[in-house]
PDB file of C-alpha atoms (C1' of nucleotides) in Angstrom:
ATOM      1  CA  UNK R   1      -1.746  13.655   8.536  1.00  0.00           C
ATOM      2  CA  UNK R   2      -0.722  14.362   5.205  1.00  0.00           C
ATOM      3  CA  UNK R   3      -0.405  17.510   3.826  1.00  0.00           C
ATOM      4  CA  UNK R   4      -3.897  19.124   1.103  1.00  0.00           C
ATOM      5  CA  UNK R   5      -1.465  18.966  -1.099  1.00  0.00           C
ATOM      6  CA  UNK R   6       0.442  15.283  -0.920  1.00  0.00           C
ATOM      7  CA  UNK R   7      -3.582  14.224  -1.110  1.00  0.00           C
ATOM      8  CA  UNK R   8      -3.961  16.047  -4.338  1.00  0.00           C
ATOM      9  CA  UNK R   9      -1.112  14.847  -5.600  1.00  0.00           C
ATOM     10  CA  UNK R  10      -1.608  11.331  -5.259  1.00  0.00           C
ATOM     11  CA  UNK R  11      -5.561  11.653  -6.386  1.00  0.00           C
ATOM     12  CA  UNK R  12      -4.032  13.280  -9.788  1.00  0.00           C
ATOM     13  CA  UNK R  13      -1.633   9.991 -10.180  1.00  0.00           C
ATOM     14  CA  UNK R  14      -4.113   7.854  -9.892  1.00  0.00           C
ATOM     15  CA  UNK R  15      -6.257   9.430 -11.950  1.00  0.00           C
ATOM     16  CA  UNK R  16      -3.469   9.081 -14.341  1.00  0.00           C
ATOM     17  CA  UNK R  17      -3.466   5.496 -14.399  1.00  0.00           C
ATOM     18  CA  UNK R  18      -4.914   4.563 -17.835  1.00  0.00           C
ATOM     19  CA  UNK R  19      -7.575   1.822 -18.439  1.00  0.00           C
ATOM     20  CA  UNK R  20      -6.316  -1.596 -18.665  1.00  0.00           C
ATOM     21  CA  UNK R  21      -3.229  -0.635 -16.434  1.00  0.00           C
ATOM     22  CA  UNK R  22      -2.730  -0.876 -12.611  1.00  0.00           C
ATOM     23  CA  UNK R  23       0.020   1.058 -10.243  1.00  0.00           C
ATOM     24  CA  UNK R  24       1.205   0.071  -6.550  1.00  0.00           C
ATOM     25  CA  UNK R  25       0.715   2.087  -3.211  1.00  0.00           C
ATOM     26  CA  UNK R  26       4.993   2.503  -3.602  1.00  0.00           C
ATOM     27  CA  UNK R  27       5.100   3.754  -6.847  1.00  0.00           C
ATOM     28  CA  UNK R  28       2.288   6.461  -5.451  1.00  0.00           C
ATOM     29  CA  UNK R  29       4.368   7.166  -2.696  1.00  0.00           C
ATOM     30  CA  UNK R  30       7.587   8.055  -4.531  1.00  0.00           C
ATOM     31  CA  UNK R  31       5.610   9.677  -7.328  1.00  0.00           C
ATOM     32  CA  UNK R  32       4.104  12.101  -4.847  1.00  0.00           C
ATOM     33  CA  UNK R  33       7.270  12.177  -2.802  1.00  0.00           C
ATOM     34  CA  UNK R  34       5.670  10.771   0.150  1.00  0.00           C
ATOM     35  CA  UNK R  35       7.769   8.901   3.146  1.00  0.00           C
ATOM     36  CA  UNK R  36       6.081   5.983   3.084  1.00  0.00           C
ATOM     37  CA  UNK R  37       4.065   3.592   1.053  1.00  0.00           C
ATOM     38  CA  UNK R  38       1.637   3.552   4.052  1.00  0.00           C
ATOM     39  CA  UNK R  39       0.831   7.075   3.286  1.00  0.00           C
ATOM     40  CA  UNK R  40      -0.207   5.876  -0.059  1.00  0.00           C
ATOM     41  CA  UNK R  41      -2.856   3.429   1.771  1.00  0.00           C
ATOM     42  CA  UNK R  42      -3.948   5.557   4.302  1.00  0.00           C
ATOM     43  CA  UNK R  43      -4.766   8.514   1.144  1.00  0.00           C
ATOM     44  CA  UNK R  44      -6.505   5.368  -0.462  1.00  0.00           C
ATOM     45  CA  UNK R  45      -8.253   4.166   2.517  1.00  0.00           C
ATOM     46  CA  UNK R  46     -10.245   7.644   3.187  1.00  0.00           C
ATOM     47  CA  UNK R  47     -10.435   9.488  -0.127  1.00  0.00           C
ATOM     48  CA  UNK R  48     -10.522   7.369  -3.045  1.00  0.00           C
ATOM     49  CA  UNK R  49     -13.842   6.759  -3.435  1.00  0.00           C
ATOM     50  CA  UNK R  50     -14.354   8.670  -6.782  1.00  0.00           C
ATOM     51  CA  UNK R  51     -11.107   7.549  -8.303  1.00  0.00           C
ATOM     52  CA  UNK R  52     -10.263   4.530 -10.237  1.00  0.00           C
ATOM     53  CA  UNK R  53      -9.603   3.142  -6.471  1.00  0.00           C
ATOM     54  CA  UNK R  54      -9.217  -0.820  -8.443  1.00  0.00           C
ATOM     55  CA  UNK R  55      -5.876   0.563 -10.499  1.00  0.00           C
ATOM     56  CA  UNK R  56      -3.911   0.233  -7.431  1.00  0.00           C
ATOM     57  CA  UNK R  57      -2.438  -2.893  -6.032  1.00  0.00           C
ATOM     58  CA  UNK R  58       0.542  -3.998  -3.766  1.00  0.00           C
ATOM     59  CA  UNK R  59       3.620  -4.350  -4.977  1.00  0.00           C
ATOM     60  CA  UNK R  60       3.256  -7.994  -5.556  1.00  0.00           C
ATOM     61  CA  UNK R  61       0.277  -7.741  -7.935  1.00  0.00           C
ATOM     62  CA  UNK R  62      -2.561  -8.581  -4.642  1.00  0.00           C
ATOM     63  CA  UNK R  63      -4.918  -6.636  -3.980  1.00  0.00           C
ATOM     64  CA  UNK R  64      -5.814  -5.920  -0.239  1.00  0.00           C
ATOM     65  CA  UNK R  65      -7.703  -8.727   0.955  1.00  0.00           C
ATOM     66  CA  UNK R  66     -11.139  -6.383   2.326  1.00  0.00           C
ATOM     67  CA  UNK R  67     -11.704  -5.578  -1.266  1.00  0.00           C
ATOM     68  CA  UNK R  68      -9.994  -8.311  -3.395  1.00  0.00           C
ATOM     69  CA  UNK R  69     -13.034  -9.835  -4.926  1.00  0.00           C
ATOM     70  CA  UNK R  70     -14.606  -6.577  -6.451  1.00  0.00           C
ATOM     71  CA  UNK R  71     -11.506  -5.475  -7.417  1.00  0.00           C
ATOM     72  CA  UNK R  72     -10.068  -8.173  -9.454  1.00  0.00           C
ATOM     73  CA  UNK R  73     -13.201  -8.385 -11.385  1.00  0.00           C
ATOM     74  CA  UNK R  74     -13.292  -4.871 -11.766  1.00  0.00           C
ATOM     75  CA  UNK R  75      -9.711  -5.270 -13.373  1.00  0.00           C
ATOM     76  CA  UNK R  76     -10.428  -8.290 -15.151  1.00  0.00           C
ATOM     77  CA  UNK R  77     -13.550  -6.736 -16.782  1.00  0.00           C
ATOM     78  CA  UNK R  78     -10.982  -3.804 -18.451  1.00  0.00           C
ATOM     79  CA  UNK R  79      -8.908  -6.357 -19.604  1.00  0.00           C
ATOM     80  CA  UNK R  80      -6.168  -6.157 -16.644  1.00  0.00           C
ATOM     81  CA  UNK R  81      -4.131  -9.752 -17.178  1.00  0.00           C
ATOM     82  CA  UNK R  82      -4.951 -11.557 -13.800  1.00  0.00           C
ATOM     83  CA  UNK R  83      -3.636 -15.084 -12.663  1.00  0.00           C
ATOM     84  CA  UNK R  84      -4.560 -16.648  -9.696  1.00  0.00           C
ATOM     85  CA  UNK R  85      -5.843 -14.327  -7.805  1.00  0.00           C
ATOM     86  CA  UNK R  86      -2.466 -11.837  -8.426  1.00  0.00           C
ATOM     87  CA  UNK R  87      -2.020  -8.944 -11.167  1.00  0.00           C
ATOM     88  CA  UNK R  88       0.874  -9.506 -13.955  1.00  0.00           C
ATOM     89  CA  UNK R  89       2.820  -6.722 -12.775  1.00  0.00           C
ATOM     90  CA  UNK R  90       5.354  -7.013 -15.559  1.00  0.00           C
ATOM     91  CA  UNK R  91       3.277  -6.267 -18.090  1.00  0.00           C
ATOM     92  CA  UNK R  92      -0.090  -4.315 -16.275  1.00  0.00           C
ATOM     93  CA  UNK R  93       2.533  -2.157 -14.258  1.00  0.00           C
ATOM     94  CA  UNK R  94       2.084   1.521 -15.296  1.00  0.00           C
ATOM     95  CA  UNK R  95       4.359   4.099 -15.844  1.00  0.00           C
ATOM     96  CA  UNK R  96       3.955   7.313 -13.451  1.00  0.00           C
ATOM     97  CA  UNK R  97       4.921  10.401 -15.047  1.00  0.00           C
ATOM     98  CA  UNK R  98       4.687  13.491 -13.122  1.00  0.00           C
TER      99      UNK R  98
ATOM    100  C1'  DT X   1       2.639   9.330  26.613  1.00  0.00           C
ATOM    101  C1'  DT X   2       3.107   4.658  24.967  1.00  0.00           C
ATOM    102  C1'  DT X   3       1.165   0.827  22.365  1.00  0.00           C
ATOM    103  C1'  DG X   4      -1.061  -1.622  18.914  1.00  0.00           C
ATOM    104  C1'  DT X   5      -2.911  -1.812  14.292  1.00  0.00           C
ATOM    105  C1'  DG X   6      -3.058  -1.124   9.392  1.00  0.00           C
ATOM    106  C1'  DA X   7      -5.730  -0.650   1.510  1.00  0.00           C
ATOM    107  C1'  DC X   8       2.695  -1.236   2.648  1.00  0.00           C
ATOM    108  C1'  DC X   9       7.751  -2.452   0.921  1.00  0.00           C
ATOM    109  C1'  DT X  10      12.317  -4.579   0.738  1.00  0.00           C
ATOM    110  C1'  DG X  11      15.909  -7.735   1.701  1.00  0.00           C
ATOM    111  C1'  DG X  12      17.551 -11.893   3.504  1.00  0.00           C
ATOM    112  C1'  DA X  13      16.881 -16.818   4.851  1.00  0.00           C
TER     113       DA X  13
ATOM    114  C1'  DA K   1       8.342 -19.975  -4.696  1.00  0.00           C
ATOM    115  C1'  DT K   2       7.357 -18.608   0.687  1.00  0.00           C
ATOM    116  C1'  DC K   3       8.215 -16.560   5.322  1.00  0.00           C
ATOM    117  C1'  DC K   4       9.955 -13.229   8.479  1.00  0.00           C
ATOM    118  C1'  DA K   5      12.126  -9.020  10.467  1.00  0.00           C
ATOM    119  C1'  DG K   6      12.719  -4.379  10.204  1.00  0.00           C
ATOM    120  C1'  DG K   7      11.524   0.050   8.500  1.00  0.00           C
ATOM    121  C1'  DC K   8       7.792   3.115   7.766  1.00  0.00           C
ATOM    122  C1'  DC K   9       4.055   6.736   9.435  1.00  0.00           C
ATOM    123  C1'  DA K  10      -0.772   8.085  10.858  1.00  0.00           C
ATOM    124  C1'  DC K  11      -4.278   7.210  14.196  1.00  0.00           C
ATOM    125  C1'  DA K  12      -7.093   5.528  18.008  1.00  0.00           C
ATOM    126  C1'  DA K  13      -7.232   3.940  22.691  1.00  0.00           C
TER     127       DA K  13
END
DNA sequence: TTTGTGACCTGGA
DNA sequence: ATCCAGGCCACAA
């Protein structure tokens, strides 16, 4: 389990993540110093429900595929550039500062 | 204890 | 561009 305070850490990063702009489970992961992008998902996965939980994608732009519908509309409707089902990481991709 | 499963990532083919 | 193998780590069975 991760520790109180790697949870905290990567809740205050994502509540970092401005409007309009979208971050990845890695860039979590070595923001809060974590050992693994998993880490990132499994914090996601059981305590993001009141954070901007639709900022954060895979690395590739996809979202995860249980909650890709809501989620690209939810990014769509803040003006997040999506093409084909996929985020424009290039330009969407936020910048993490601790 | 071991094994399988995941909101994952990178590098090589 | 796509696919796969290997690494990763927490958890449930």
């Amino acid at each position: 389990m991760p520790t109180d305070e790697q949870i905290e850490r990567v809740r205050e990063l994502v509540r970092s993540v401005p409007e309009g702009a979208v971050t990845t489970y890695g860039d979590l992961a070595e923001a809060a110093h974590l050992p693994s992008p998993r880490i990132s998902a499994w914090i996601m996965k059981h305590d993001s429900s009141d954070l901007p939980w639709h900022r954060v994608v895979r690395a590739d732009g996809t979202p995860a595929p249980h909650i890709a519908a809501k989620q690209l509309e939810l990014l769509r409707h803040e003006g997040v550039p999506v093409r084909d089902g996929r985020v424009d990481m290039k330009s969407a991709r936020a910048t993490l500062t601790p």
